Tab-separated table of C-alpha atoms in Angstrom:
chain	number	residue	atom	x	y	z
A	1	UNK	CA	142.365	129.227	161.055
A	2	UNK	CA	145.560	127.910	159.508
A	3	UNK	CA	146.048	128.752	155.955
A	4	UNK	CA	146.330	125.828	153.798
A	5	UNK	CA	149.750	124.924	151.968
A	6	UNK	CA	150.911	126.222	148.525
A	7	UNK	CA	151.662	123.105	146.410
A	8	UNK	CA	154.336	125.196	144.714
A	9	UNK	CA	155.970	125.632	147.726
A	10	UNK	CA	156.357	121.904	148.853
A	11	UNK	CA	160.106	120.923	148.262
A	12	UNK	CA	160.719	118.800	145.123
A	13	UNK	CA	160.315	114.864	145.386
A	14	UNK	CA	163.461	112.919	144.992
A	15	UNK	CA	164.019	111.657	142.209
A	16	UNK	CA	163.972	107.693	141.885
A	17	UNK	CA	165.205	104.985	139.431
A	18	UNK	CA	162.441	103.217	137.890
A	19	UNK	CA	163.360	99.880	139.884
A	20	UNK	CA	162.455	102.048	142.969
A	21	UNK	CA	158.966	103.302	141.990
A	22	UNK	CA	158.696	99.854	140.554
A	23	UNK	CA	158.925	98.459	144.406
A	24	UNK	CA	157.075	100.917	145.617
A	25	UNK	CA	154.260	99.814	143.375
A	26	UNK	CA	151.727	96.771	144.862
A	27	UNK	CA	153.239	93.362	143.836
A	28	UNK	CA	151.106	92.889	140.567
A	29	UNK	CA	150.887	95.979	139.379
A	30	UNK	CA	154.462	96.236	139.348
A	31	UNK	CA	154.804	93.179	137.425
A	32	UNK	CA	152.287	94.830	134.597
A	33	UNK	CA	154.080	97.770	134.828
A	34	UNK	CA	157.560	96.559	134.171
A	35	UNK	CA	156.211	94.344	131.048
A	36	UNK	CA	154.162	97.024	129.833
A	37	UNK	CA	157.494	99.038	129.730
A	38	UNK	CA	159.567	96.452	128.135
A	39	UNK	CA	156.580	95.860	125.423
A	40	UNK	CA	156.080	99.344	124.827
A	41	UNK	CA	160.094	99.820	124.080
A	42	UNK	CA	160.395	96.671	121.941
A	43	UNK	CA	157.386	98.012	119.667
A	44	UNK	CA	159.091	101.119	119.207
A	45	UNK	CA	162.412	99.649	118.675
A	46	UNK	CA	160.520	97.344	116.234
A	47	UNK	CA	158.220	100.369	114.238
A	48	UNK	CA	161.492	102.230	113.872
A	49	UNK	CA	163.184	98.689	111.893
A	50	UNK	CA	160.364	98.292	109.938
A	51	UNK	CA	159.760	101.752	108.632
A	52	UNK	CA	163.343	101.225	107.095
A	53	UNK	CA	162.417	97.782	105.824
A	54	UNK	CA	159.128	98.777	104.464
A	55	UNK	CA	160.939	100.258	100.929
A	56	UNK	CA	161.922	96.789	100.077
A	57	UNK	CA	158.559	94.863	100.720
A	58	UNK	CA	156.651	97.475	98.460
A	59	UNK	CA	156.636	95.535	95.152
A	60	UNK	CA	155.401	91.865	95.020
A	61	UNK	CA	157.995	89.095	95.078
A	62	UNK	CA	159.738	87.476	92.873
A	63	UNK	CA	158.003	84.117	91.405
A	64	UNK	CA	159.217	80.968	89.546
A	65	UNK	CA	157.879	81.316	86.021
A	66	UNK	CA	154.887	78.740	85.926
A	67	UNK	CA	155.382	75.638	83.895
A	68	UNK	CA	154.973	75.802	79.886
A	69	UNK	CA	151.727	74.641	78.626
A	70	UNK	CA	151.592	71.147	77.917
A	71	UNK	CA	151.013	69.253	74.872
A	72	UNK	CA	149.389	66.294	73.490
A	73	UNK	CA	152.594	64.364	73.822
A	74	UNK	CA	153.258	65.088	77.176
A	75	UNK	CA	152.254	64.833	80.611
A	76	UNK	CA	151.592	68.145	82.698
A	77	UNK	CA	154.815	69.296	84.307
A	78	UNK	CA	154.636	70.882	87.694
A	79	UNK	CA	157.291	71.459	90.391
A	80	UNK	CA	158.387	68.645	92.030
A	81	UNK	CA	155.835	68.370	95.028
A	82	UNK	CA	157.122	68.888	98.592
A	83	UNK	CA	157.084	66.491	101.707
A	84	UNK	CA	155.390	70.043	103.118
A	85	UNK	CA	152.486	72.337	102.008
A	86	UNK	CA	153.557	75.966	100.810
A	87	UNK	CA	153.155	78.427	103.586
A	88	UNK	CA	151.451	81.483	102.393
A	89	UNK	CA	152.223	84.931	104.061
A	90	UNK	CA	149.448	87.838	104.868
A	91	UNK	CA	150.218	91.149	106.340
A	92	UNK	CA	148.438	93.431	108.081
A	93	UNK	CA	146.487	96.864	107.617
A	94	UNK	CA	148.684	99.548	105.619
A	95	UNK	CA	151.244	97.068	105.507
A	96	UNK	CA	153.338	94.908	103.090
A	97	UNK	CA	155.463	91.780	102.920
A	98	UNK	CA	158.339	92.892	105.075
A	99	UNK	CA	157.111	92.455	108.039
A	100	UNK	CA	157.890	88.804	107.571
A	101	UNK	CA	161.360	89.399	107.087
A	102	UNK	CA	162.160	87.308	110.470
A	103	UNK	CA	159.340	84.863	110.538
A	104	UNK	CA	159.972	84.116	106.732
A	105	UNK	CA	163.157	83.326	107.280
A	106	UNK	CA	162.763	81.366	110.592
A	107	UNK	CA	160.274	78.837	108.626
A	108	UNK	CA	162.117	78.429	105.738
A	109	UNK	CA	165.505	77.292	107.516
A	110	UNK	CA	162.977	75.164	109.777
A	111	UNK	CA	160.757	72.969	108.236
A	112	UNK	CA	162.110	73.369	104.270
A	113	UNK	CA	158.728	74.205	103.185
A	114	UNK	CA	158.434	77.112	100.253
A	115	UNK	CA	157.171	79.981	102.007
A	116	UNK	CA	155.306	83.303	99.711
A	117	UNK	CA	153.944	86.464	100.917
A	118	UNK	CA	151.222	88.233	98.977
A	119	UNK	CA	150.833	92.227	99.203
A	120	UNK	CA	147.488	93.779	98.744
A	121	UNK	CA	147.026	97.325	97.557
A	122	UNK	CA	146.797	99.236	100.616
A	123	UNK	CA	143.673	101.016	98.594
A	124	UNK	CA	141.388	98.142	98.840
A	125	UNK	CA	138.389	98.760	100.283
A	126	UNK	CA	136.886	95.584	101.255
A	127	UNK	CA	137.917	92.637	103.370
A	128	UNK	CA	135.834	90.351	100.623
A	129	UNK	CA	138.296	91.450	97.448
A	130	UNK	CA	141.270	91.038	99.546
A	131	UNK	CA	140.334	87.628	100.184
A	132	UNK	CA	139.371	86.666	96.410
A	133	UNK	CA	142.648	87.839	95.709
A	134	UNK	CA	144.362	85.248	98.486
A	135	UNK	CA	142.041	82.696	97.063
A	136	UNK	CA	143.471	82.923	93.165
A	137	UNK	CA	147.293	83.257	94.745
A	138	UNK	CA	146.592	80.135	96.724
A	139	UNK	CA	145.575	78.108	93.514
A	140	UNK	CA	148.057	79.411	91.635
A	141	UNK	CA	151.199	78.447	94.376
A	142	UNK	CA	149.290	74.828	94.685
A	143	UNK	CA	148.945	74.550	90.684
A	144	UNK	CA	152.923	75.886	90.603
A	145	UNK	CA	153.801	73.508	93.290
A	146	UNK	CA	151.623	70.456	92.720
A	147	UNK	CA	150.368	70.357	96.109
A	148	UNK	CA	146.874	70.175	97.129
A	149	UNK	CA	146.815	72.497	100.212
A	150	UNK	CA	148.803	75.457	101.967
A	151	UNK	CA	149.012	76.771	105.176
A	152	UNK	CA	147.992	80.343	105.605
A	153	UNK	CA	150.300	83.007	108.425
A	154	UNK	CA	148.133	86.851	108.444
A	155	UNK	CA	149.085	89.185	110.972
A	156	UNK	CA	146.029	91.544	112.175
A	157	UNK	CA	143.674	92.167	108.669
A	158	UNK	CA	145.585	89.286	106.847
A	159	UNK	CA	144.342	87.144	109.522
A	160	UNK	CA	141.084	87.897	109.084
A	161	UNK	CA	141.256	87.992	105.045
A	162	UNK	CA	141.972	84.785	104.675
A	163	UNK	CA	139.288	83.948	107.523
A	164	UNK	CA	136.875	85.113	105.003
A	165	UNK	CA	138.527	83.210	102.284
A	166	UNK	CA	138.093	79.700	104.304
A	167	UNK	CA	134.557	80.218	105.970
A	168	UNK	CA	132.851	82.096	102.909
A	169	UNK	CA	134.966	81.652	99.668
A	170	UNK	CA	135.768	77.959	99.770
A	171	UNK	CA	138.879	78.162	100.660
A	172	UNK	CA	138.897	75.269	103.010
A	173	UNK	CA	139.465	72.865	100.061
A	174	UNK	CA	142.880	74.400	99.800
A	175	UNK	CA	144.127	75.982	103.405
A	176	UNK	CA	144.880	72.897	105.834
A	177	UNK	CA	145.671	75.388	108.830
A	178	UNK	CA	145.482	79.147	109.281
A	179	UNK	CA	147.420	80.685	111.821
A	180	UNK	CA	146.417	84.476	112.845
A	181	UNK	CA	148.331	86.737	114.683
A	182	UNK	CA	146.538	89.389	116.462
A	183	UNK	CA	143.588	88.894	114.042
A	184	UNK	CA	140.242	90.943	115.383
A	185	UNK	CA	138.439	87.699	114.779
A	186	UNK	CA	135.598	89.850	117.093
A	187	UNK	CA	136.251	93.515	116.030
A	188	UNK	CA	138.480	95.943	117.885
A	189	UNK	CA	136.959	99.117	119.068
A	190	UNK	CA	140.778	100.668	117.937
A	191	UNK	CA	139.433	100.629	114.228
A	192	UNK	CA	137.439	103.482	115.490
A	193	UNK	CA	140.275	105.528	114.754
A	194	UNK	CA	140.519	104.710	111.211
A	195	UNK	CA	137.034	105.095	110.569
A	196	UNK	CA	137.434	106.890	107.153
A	197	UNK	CA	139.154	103.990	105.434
A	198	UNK	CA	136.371	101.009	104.708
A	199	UNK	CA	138.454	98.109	105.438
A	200	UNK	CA	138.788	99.811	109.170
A	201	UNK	CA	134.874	100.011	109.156
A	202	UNK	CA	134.977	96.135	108.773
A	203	UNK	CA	136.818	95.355	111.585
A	204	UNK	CA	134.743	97.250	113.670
A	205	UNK	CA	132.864	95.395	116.451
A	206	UNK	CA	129.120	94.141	114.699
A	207	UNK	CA	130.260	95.231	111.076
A	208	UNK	CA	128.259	93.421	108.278
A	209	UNK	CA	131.750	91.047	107.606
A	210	UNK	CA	132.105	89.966	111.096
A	211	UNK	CA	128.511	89.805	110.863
A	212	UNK	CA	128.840	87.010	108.308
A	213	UNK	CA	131.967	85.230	109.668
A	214	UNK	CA	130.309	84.812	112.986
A	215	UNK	CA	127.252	82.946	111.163
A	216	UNK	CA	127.313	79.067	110.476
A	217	UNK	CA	130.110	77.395	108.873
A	218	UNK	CA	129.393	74.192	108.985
A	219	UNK	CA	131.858	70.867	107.642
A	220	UNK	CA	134.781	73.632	107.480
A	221	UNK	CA	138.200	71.496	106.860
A	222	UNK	CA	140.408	74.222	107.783
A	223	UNK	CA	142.585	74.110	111.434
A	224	UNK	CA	142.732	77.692	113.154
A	225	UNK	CA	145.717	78.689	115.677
A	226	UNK	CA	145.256	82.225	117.116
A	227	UNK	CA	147.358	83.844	118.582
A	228	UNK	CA	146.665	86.765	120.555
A	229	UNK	CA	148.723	89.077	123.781
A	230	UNK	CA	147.735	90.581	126.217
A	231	UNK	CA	149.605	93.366	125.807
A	232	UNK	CA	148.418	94.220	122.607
A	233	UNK	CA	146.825	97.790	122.200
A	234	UNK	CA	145.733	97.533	118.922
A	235	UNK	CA	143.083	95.087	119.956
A	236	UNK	CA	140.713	96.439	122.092
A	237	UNK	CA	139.501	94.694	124.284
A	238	UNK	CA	142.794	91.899	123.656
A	239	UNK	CA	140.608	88.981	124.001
A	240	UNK	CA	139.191	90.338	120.227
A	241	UNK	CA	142.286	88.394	118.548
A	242	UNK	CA	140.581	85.104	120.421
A	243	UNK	CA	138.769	82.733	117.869
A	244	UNK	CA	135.762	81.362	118.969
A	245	UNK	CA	133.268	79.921	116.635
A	246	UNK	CA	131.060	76.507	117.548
A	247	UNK	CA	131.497	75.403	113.749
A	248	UNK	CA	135.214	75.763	113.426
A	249	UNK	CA	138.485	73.628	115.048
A	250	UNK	CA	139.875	76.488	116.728
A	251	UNK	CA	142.933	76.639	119.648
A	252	UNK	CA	143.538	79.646	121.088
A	253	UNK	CA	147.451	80.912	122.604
A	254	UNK	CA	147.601	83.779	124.358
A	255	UNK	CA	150.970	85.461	124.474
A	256	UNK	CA	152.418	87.618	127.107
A	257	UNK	CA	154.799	89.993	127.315
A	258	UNK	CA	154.958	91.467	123.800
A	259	UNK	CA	152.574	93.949	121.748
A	260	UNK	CA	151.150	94.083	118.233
A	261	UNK	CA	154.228	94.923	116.171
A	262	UNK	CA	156.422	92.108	117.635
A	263	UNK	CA	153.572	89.151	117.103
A	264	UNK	CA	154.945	88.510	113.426
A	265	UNK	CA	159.111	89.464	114.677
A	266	UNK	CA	159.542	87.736	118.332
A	267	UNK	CA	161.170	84.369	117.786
A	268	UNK	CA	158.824	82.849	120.504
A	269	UNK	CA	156.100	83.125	118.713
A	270	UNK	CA	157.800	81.984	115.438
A	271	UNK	CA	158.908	79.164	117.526
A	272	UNK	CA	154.682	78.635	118.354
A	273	UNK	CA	153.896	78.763	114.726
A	274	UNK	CA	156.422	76.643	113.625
A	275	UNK	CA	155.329	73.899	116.294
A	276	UNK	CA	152.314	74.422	114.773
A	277	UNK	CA	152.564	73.612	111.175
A	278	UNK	CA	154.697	70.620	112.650
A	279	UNK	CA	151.651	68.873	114.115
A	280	UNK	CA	149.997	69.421	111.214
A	281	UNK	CA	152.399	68.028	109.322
A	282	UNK	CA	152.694	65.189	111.748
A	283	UNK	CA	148.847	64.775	111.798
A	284	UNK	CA	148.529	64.049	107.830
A	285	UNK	CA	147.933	66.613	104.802
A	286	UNK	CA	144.149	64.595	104.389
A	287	UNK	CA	143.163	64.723	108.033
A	288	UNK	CA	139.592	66.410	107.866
A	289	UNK	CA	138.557	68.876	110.723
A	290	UNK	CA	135.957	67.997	112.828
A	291	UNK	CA	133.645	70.058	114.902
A	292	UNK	CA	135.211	72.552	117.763
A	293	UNK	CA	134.091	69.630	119.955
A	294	UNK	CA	137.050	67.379	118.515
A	295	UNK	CA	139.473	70.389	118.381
A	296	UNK	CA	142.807	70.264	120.824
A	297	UNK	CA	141.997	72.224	123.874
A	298	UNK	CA	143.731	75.762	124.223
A	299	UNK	CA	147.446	75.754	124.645
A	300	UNK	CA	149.311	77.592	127.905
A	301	UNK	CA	150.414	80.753	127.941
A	302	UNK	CA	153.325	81.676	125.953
A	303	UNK	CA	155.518	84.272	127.883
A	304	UNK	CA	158.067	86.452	126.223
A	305	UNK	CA	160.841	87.421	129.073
């Protein structure tokens, strides 16, 4: 009987450059492999930039001093109003303002519109107090500005704060569209992880708030634009950042090619949102959502090389 081989005795494997393990892969996997690679390095390279930036976006930002009271003789005075809504800027779980550094930036130059970012404590414990704060920020930028509705960008929770402002709060009299970038508009079994903190709890799969946002919503006036990527890790499954609601004008863009971190950084996707708010501008400040039956089909892919 012939003894069997020592697997400490087989002579060492060559060593190869990823490109050749990448070829020896099968065709597709080898595609997913290389993209996962490039995603996972970018949100790395991205984590590391934003630890360093995340000092500065700490405290709130800096406001224009509301206008004085007014008096009998005179007429209220308000900022001048804008061609374009203010664009109103929500980050994510344990986060704060700077992650919009890029995307801030890339709207502003854009479009001209006034864009604000709002930090909440990263202590609050409920998705429904975060989003009464949003709502009194909102009316105070439109009394401040003199316009009757903003647009709303949240990354991950924000997304889903200011979800719960629309559907629940009344917030659809004031937010024309809400974009959300990997929002878990369906609960991501990640949160798991963070089970301790309540707000984590809430974004569970089934938790009592998505509970609520998945129940009728009927007549809502607000425009949603997810956007969501496959290769995004901290929703689980992806698909979760999809919004899909029979009560609400919803289109859907899936992203490829990037991870969580980069949604709210990549310039392709501030290119997307910026397209965005452009239609909306295009389409008229007092257009009225309809059903999801008169919403604009989903959009194609959007691939980050």
């Amino acid at each position: 009987m012939k003894a069997l081989p020592i697997i400490g005795a087989l002579p060492p494997l060559p060593s190869l450059p990823l490109p050749s393990v990448c070829r020896l892969l099968p065709g597709g996997l080898t595609g997913l492999s290389t993209a996962l690679l490039k995603a996972t390095v970018l949100e790395i390279a991205i984590l590391a930039g934003h630890l360093l930036l995340y000092p500065s976006g700490i405290t709130q930002e800096r406001r224009p001093p509301a206008p004085p009271s007014p008096s009998p003789e005179t007429a209220p005075l308000r900022l001048p109003t804008q061609d374009r809504p203010p664009v109103v800027l929500l980050h994510g779980f344990i986060d704060n303002r700077s992650v919009f550094v890029l995307l801030r930036r890339s709207l502003a130059q854009h479009g001209g519109q006034r864009v604000e970012s709002l930090n909440y404590s990263p202590l609050t414990c409920d998705i429904r107090t975060a989003a009464a704060l949003l709502g009194r920020h909102i009316e105070e930028i439109c009394e401040r500005t003199g316009s009757e509705r903003a647009d709303v960008v949240g990354h991950s929770l924000g997304g889903l704060i200011a979800r719960y402002y629309v559907q629940r709060l009344g917030g659809d009299h004031r937010v024309r569209t809400l974009v959300t970038l990997g929002t878990p508009h369906s609960g991501t079994r990640v949160a798991r992880l963070a089970n301790a903190h309540p707000i984590a709890r809430q974004m569970r799969p089934g938790s009592d708030v998505l509970e609520e946002l998945a129940g009728p919503a009927p007549g809502c006036r607000t425009r949603f634009v997810s956007l969501w990527s496959d290769l995004d890790h901290v929703m689980d499954p992806p698909e979760a950042a999809r919004l899909d609601h029979p009560d609400l004008t919803t289109r859907n863009v899936r992203v490829t090619g990037i991870g969580h971190l980069a949604l709210p950084v990549h310039p392709a996707v501030a290119s997307v949102v910026r397209q965005v708010l452009d239609e909306a501008h295009q389409a008229g400040s007092g257009t009225t959502a309809g059903t999801a039956a008169d919403a604009a089909p989903d959009t194609g892919d959007v691939t980050v090389a």
